[in-house]
CSV table of C-alpha atoms and ligand atoms in Angstrom, one decimal:
chain,number,residue,atom,x,y,z
S,802,MET,CA,77.7,45.4,49.3
S,803,GLU,CA,78.4,48.7,50.4
S,804,GLN,CA,81.6,49.1,49.8
S,805,ILE,CA,81.1,48.9,46.0
S,806,PRO,CA,80.1,52.1,44.2
S,807,VAL,CA,76.8,52.3,42.2
S,808,SER,CA,78.4,53.5,39.2
S,809,LEU,CA,80.1,50.2,38.8
S,810,TRP,CA,76.7,48.5,39.6
S,811,THR,CA,74.9,50.1,37.0
S,812,LEU,CA,77.5,49.6,33.9
S,813,VAL,CA,77.4,45.8,35.0
S,814,ALA,CA,73.8,45.9,34.6
S,815,GLY,CA,73.9,47.7,31.5
S,816,ILE,CA,75.9,44.8,30.2
S,817,VAL,CA,73.7,42.3,31.4
S,818,VAL,CA,71.1,44.2,30.0
S,819,THR,CA,72.7,44.6,27.0
S,820,ALA,CA,73.3,41.4,26.5
S,821,ILE,CA,70.2,39.7,27.8
S,822,SER,CA,68.5,41.7,25.1
S,823,ILE,CA,70.3,41.1,22.4
S,824,TRP,CA,70.2,37.5,22.5
S,825,ILE,CA,66.6,37.4,23.1
S,826,GLY,CA,66.1,39.8,19.7
S,827,HIS,CA,68.0,37.4,17.4
S,828,ASN,CA,66.5,33.9,19.0
S,829,HIS,CA,63.0,34.1,19.5
S,830,SER,CA,60.5,32.3,17.4
S,831,LEU,CA,58.4,34.8,17.2
S,832,LEU,CA,58.1,35.0,13.3
S,833,PRO,CA,57.4,32.2,10.9
S,834,ILE,CA,60.7,31.0,8.5
S,835,GLN,CA,61.8,33.6,6.2
S,836,ALA,CA,61.1,32.7,2.3
S,837,SER,CA,61.7,35.7,0.0
S,838,GLN,CA,64.4,37.8,0.0
S,839,GLN,CA,62.1,41.0,1.7
S,840,ALA,CA,62.0,38.6,4.5
S,841,PRO,CA,65.4,39.0,6.1
S,842,LEU,CA,65.2,42.6,5.6
S,843,VAL,CA,62.0,43.1,7.5
S,844,ASP,CA,62.9,40.7,10.2
S,845,GLY,CA,66.7,43.1,10.9
S,846,PHE,CA,64.2,45.8,11.3
S,847,PHE,CA,62.3,43.9,13.6
S,848,ASN,CA,64.7,42.4,16.1
S,849,ILE,CA,66.4,46.0,16.3
S,850,MET,CA,62.9,47.2,17.6
S,851,PHE,CA,62.2,44.1,19.5
S,852,THR,CA,66.0,43.9,21.5
S,853,ILE,CA,65.6,47.8,22.2
S,854,ALA,CA,61.9,46.8,23.6
S,855,ILE,CA,63.3,43.9,25.9
S,856,ALA,CA,65.9,46.6,26.7
S,857,LEU,CA,63.5,49.1,27.9
S,858,PHE,CA,61.1,45.9,29.6
S,859,LEU,CA,64.2,45.3,31.9
S,860,VAL,CA,64.9,48.6,32.9
S,861,VAL,CA,61.5,49.9,33.5
S,862,GLU,CA,60.5,46.4,35.3
S,863,GLY,CA,64.1,46.0,36.9
S,864,THR,CA,63.9,49.0,38.3
S,865,ILE,CA,60.4,49.4,39.8
S,866,LEU,CA,61.2,45.7,41.5
S,867,ILE,CA,64.6,46.6,43.0
S,868,PHE,CA,62.7,50.0,44.4
S,869,LEU,CA,59.7,47.9,45.8
S,870,ILE,CA,62.6,45.7,47.6
S,871,LYS,CA,65.6,48.3,48.4
S,872,TYR,CA,63.3,51.2,49.4
S,873,ARG,CA,60.0,49.5,51.4
S,874,ARG,CA,58.3,50.7,54.2
S,875,ARG,CA,60.6,49.5,57.5
S,876,ARG,CA,58.2,48.2,59.9
S,877,GLY,CA,57.7,51.0,62.7
S,878,ASP,CA,58.7,54.1,60.2
S,879,ASP,CA,56.0,56.4,60.1
S,880,THR,CA,57.7,59.6,58.1
S,881,ASP,CA,57.1,60.8,54.9
S,882,GLY,CA,59.1,59.6,52.0
S,883,VAL,CA,62.1,62.5,50.5
S,884,ARG,CA,60.2,65.2,48.3
S,885,VAL,CA,61.8,65.0,45.4
S,886,GLU,CA,61.7,68.3,43.0
S,887,GLY,CA,62.8,66.9,39.7
S,888,ASN,CA,66.0,67.0,37.9
S,889,VAL,CA,66.6,68.8,34.4
S,890,PRO,CA,69.5,66.7,33.4
S,891,LEU,CA,67.9,63.5,33.8
S,892,GLU,CA,64.8,64.6,31.8
S,893,ILE,CA,66.9,65.6,29.0
S,894,PHE,CA,68.8,62.6,29.3
S,895,TRP,CA,65.6,60.7,29.3
S,896,THR,CA,64.2,62.8,26.4
S,897,ALA,CA,67.1,62.7,24.3
S,898,ILE,CA,68.1,59.0,24.3
S,899,PRO,CA,64.5,57.8,23.2
S,900,SER,CA,64.2,60.8,20.3
S,901,LEU,CA,67.6,59.6,18.7
S,902,ILE,CA,66.3,55.9,19.1
S,903,VAL,CA,62.4,57.2,17.2
S,904,LEU,CA,65.3,58.9,14.7
S,905,GLY,CA,67.5,56.0,13.9
S,906,LEU,CA,64.9,53.8,13.6
S,907,GLY,CA,62.6,56.2,11.0
S,908,ILE,CA,66.2,56.6,8.6
S,909,TYR,CA,66.5,52.7,9.1
S,910,SER,CA,63.0,51.3,8.5
S,911,VAL,CA,63.3,53.9,4.9
S,912,ASP,CA,66.3,52.2,4.0
S,913,VAL,CA,64.1,48.9,4.5
S,914,PHE,CA,61.5,49.9,2.2
S,915,ASN,CA,63.6,51.2,-0.6
S,916,ARG,CA,65.7,47.7,-1.0
S,917,MET,CA,62.2,45.9,-0.5
S,918,GLY,CA,61.2,48.1,-3.9
S,919,GLY,CA,58.8,50.0,-2.1
S,920,PHE,CA,60.1,53.2,-3.1
S,921,GLU,CA,60.0,52.2,-7.3
S,922,PRO,CA,56.6,50.7,-8.2
S,923,GLY,CA,55.6,51.0,-11.7
S,924,SER,CA,59.4,52.4,-12.5
S,925,HIS,CA,59.8,50.5,-15.6
S,926,PRO,CA,57.0,49.7,-18.0
S,927,HIS,CA,56.2,46.4,-18.7
S,928,SER,CA,54.5,44.9,-21.6
S,929,VAL,CA,53.8,41.5,-21.3
S,930,ALA,CA,53.2,38.7,-24.1
S,931,HIS,CA,49.5,37.7,-24.0
S,932,VAL,CA,49.3,35.6,-27.2
S,933,ALA,CA,48.0,32.8,-26.9
S,934,GLN,CA,49.8,29.9,-28.3
S,935,MET,CA,46.8,27.6,-27.9
S,936,PRO,CA,42.7,28.5,-29.3
S,937,GLY,CA,41.4,28.1,-25.7
S,938,THR,CA,43.5,30.5,-23.8
S,939,ALA,CA,42.6,34.3,-25.8
S,940,ILE,CA,38.6,32.6,-25.3
S,941,ALA,CA,39.9,31.7,-21.4
S,942,ALA,CA,41.3,34.9,-20.7
S,943,THR,CA,38.6,37.2,-22.0
S,944,LEU,CA,36.3,35.0,-19.6
S,945,ASN,CA,38.1,35.2,-16.9
S,946,ASN,CA,37.9,39.5,-17.5
S,947,THR,CA,41.6,39.7,-16.6
S,948,SER,CA,42.9,43.2,-17.3
S,949,GLU,CA,46.0,43.0,-19.2
S,950,PRO,CA,48.2,45.4,-18.0
S,951,THR,CA,51.1,47.3,-20.3
S,952,ALA,CA,53.0,49.0,-18.0
S,953,ALA,CA,53.6,48.3,-14.1
S,954,PRO,CA,51.0,49.4,-11.6
S,955,GLU,CA,52.4,52.4,-9.5
S,956,ILE,CA,51.6,51.3,-6.5
S,957,GLY,CA,52.6,48.8,-4.5
S,958,ILE,CA,56.1,47.5,-3.7
S,959,GLY,CA,58.3,47.0,-7.0
S,960,ALA,CA,61.6,46.9,-8.7
S,961,SER,CA,64.1,46.5,-6.0
S,962,PRO,CA,66.9,48.9,-6.8
S,963,LYS,CA,68.9,45.5,-7.9
S,964,THR,CA,66.0,44.9,-10.7
S,965,LEU,CA,65.4,48.4,-11.2
S,966,ASP,CA,65.9,48.2,-15.6
S,967,LYS,CA,65.1,44.5,-15.3
S,968,PRO,CA,61.5,43.1,-16.5
S,969,ALA,CA,60.4,40.6,-14.1
S,970,ASP,CA,60.7,36.7,-15.0
S,971,LEU,CA,57.1,35.8,-14.2
S,972,VAL,CA,53.8,37.7,-14.2
S,973,VAL,CA,50.7,37.0,-12.2
S,974,ASN,CA,47.7,38.3,-12.6
S,975,VAL,CA,46.2,38.3,-8.7
S,976,GLN,CA,41.9,39.3,-8.8
S,977,GLY,CA,41.0,39.3,-4.7
S,978,ILE,CA,36.9,38.6,-4.9
S,979,GLN,CA,34.7,37.7,-2.4
S,980,TYR,CA,36.2,35.2,-0.6
S,981,ALA,CA,38.8,34.3,-2.9
S,982,TRP,CA,42.1,34.9,-4.7
S,983,LEU,CA,42.4,34.3,-8.1
S,984,PHE,CA,45.7,33.7,-10.2
S,985,ASN,CA,45.8,34.0,-13.9
S,986,TYR,CA,48.8,33.3,-16.0
S,987,PRO,CA,49.2,35.9,-18.8
S,988,GLU,CA,52.5,34.4,-20.5
S,989,THR,CA,50.5,30.9,-21.0
S,990,GLY,CA,46.9,31.4,-19.8
S,991,ILE,CA,46.9,29.5,-17.2
S,992,SER,CA,44.6,30.5,-14.2
S,993,SER,CA,44.5,28.7,-10.7
S,994,GLY,CA,42.7,29.3,-7.7
S,995,GLU,CA,46.9,28.9,-5.7
S,996,LEU,CA,49.6,31.0,-6.6
S,997,HIS,CA,52.6,28.4,-8.6
S,998,ILE,CA,56.0,30.0,-8.9
S,999,PRO,CA,59.3,28.8,-9.2
S,1000,VAL,CA,62.4,29.6,-6.5
S,1001,GLY,CA,64.2,32.3,-7.3
S,1002,ALA,CA,62.2,34.1,-9.9
S,1003,ASP,CA,61.5,37.6,-9.8
S,1004,VAL,CA,58.0,37.8,-9.5
S,1005,GLN,CA,55.8,40.3,-10.2
S,1006,LEU,CA,51.7,40.2,-9.2
S,1007,ASN,CA,49.5,42.7,-10.5
S,1008,LEU,CA,47.0,43.2,-8.3
S,1009,SER,CA,43.3,44.6,-8.7
S,1010,ALA,CA,40.1,43.3,-6.6
S,1011,GLN,CA,36.3,42.6,-8.3
S,1012,ASP,CA,34.2,43.7,-5.4
S,1013,VAL,CA,36.0,45.6,-2.2
S,1014,ILE,CA,39.6,46.1,-0.8
S,1015,HIS,CA,41.3,43.1,-0.3
S,1016,SER,CA,45.2,42.3,1.1
S,1017,PHE,CA,47.4,39.9,-0.1
S,1018,TRP,CA,49.7,38.4,2.5
S,1019,VAL,CA,52.2,36.6,2.9
S,1020,PRO,CA,53.6,36.4,6.3
S,1021,ASN,CA,56.8,34.1,5.1
S,1022,PHE,CA,57.3,36.5,2.6
S,1023,ARG,CA,56.9,39.5,5.4
S,1024,LEU,CA,55.0,40.9,2.6
S,1025,LYS,CA,51.4,42.4,2.0
S,1026,GLN,CA,49.8,44.6,-0.2
S,1027,ASP,CA,46.4,45.1,-0.6
S,1028,ALA,CA,44.1,44.3,-3.7
S,1029,LEU,CA,41.8,47.9,-5.0
S,1030,PRO,CA,38.6,47.8,-7.4
S,1031,GLY,CA,39.4,50.0,-9.7
S,1032,ILE,CA,43.4,50.6,-9.4
S,1033,PRO,CA,45.6,48.5,-10.0
S,1034,THR,CA,48.7,47.2,-8.0
S,1035,GLN,CA,51.5,45.4,-7.6
S,1036,LEU,CA,53.8,43.4,-6.0
S,1037,ARG,CA,57.3,41.9,-6.7
S,1038,PHE,CA,59.7,39.7,-4.6
S,1039,VAL,CA,61.8,36.7,-5.2
S,1040,ALA,CA,61.0,33.5,-3.2
S,1041,THR,CA,64.1,32.0,-1.7
S,1042,ARG,CA,62.8,28.6,-0.5
S,1043,PRO,CA,60.9,25.9,-1.9
S,1044,GLY,CA,57.5,24.9,0.2
S,1045,THR,CA,54.1,25.8,0.5
S,1046,TYR,CA,53.5,28.8,2.6
S,1047,PRO,CA,49.7,30.5,3.3
S,1048,VAL,CA,48.3,33.1,1.6
S,1049,VAL,CA,46.0,35.4,3.9
S,1050,CYS,CA,43.3,38.1,3.2
S,1051,ALA,CA,44.6,40.5,5.4
S,1052,GLU,CA,41.6,43.7,5.2
S,1053,LEU,CA,37.9,42.8,6.6
S,1054,CYS,CA,36.0,42.2,3.5
S,1055,GLY,CA,33.5,40.9,4.1
S,1056,GLY,CA,31.2,38.2,6.3
S,1057,TYR,CA,33.3,34.8,5.1
S,1058,HIS,CA,37.1,37.2,5.3
S,1059,GLY,CA,38.2,34.7,7.6
S,1060,SER,CA,38.1,31.2,5.0
S,1061,MET,CA,39.7,33.9,2.3
S,1062,ARG,CA,43.1,32.0,2.1
S,1063,THR,CA,45.3,30.1,-0.2
S,1064,GLN,CA,48.4,29.0,-0.7
S,1065,VAL,CA,51.5,29.9,-2.8
S,1066,VAL,CA,54.1,27.1,-3.8
S,1067,VAL,CA,57.0,27.9,-4.5
S,1068,HIS,CA,58.5,25.3,-6.5
S,1069,THR,CA,62.4,24.4,-8.2
S,1070,PRO,CA,62.4,25.7,-11.5
S,1071,GLU,CA,62.3,22.1,-13.1
S,1072,GLU,CA,58.9,21.5,-10.7
S,1073,PHE,CA,57.1,24.6,-12.1
S,1074,ASP,CA,58.1,24.0,-15.6
S,1075,SER,CA,55.9,20.4,-15.6
S,1076,TRP,CA,53.1,22.3,-13.6
S,1077,LEU,CA,53.3,24.8,-16.2
S,1078,THR,CA,53.0,21.9,-18.9
S,1079,GLU,CA,50.6,20.0,-16.8
S,1080,ASN,CA,47.7,22.6,-16.3
S,1081,GLN,CA,48.0,23.9,-19.6
S,1082,ILE,CA,47.0,20.6,-21.1
S,1083,ALA,CA,44.3,20.0,-18.2
S,1084,GLN,CA,42.7,23.6,-19.0
S,1085,LYS,CA,42.6,23.0,-22.6
S,1086,GLN,CA,40.6,19.7,-22.1
S,1087,ASP,CA,38.9,21.8,-19.5
S,1088,LEU,CA,37.7,24.4,-22.0
S,1089,HIS,CA,37.3,21.9,-24.6
S,1090,GLN,CA,34.3,20.2,-21.9
S,1091,ALA,CA,33.0,23.5,-20.8
S,1092,VAL,CA,32.3,24.5,-24.5
S,1093,ALA,CA,30.1,21.8,-24.7
S,1094,VAL,CA,28.1,22.7,-21.2
S,1095,SER,CA,28.5,27.0,-21.6
S,1096,GLU,CA,25.7,27.3,-18.7
S,1097,SER,CA,27.7,25.0,-16.3
S,1098,PRO,CA,28.9,26.9,-13.1
S,1099,SER,CA,32.0,25.4,-13.6
S,1100,TRP,CA,32.7,27.8,-16.9
S,1101,ARG,CA,32.6,30.6,-15.3
S,1102,PHE,CA,35.3,29.8,-12.7
S,1103,PRO,CA,38.2,27.8,-14.7
S,1104,ALA,CA,40.5,29.3,-12.3
S,1105,MET,CA,38.8,26.8,-9.8
S,1106,GLU,CA,39.2,23.9,-11.8
S,1107,ASN,CA,43.2,22.9,-11.7
S,1108,SER,CA,43.2,21.6,-8.3
S,1109,ARG,CA,40.7,19.1,-10.1
S,1110,THR,CA,38.1,19.3,-7.3
S,1111,ARG,CA,35.2,21.1,-8.2
S,1112,ARG,CA,34.5,24.4,-6.5
S,1113,ALA,CA,31.9,26.6,-7.4
S,1114,ASN,CA,32.4,30.7,-7.0
S,1115,PRO,CA,32.3,31.4,-3.3
S,1116,ALA,CA,29.6,34.1,-4.4
S,1117,ASP,CA,27.3,32.1,-5.9
S,1118,LEU,CA,26.7,30.3,-2.6
S,1119,SER,CA,24.1,30.1,0.0
S,1120,PRO,CA,25.2,30.7,3.4
S,1121,SER,CA,24.4,27.2,4.0
S,1122,GLU,CA,26.3,25.7,0.7
S,1123,PHE,CA,29.1,27.6,1.6
S,1124,LEU,CA,29.3,27.1,5.0
S,1125,ALA,CA,28.5,23.3,4.5
S,1126,PRO,CA,32.1,21.7,4.3
S,1127,HIS,CA,33.1,23.7,7.6
S,1128,THR,CA,30.5,22.7,9.8
S,1129,HIS,CA,31.7,18.8,9.2
S,1130,ASN,CA,34.2,19.4,11.4
S,1131,MET,CA,32.2,20.9,14.2
S,1132,GLY,CA,30.0,18.4,14.4
S,1133,ILE,CA,26.7,20.5,13.3
S,1134,ASP,CA,24.9,18.2,10.5
S,1135,ALA,CA,23.1,20.1,7.5
S,1136,ALA,CA,19.3,20.3,9.0
S,1137,THR,CA,20.7,22.6,11.6
S,1138,LEU,CA,23.3,24.6,9.9
S,1139,LYS,CA,19.9,25.3,7.0
S,1140,SER,CA,18.0,26.2,10.1
S,1141,LEU,CA,20.5,28.1,11.8
S,1142,VAL,CA,21.5,29.9,8.6
S,1143,LYS,CA,17.8,30.9,8.2
S,1144,SER,CA,17.1,32.1,11.9
S,1145,GLN,CA,19.5,35.1,11.0
Y,481,CU,CU1,39.3,39.3,1.1
């Protein structure tokens, strides 16, 4: 042991720490499955930061452990420890290394943000064709109170350097309300409580909020964008993997914020086309029914209709009505719930 020089030990330790850090940094399962073109960019950045964090952790905690054992107080040793004044080269070294790391990460993050489209929101005017093909859809669009933008909003994640001069393949207007997401397809007049998109399409979401700030977050896409009352924002992306992924409101927006969830369904192009056709027909029928019973609550939110489960607007429900479906799973009956809500 004593014959091996410290420099050699340090070198070996350095190689081992580097190898372990890189392996863990690229083989952890902390993040959900990637489902958008932006996801690998974000994860590449995360993995580098995670690798550095693991290396730092191993160096700091490893040194503590070695010193705890090697320099422990021996039996009968009551002398003072060695007086250490400081070490200027060492201080310069451990200030310079973190500075370089932070600077490098900063530059890298700007590059990732640029490739995600963060620097080009609203870069090109995008006019949406919203002339309704069917007699009903024009009315539906008006009643859904969807604002129809003529240019892409200037805040958010916009075109990536690759898609800079092209309009998006599909535009969806997304409205956050307490406590739901409403999706409106201006080109077809479809309204939905879930986001349906084709895989591989360049999708542009135009986000708005009716009441308070909400945040549209799809963990599998690694994308999150605030929906602000009165200030349009956008989120442009390409989904790369068919499947169903959660959409979460990531901005505390009121009492039932936690239930403000829906899903994004990424279809194959054929599936998406049949979804479009099905829903255009279904909503046309709903509209005719709705005209007949104009005061039915579902009339105000045709968006909730397409899932065929008649859900009312959450904002119109009393707390106990809203909570009823959830309490079923908690073993609370309706009467208890009512008394609980009343006693608040
Ligand atoms: Cu919300």
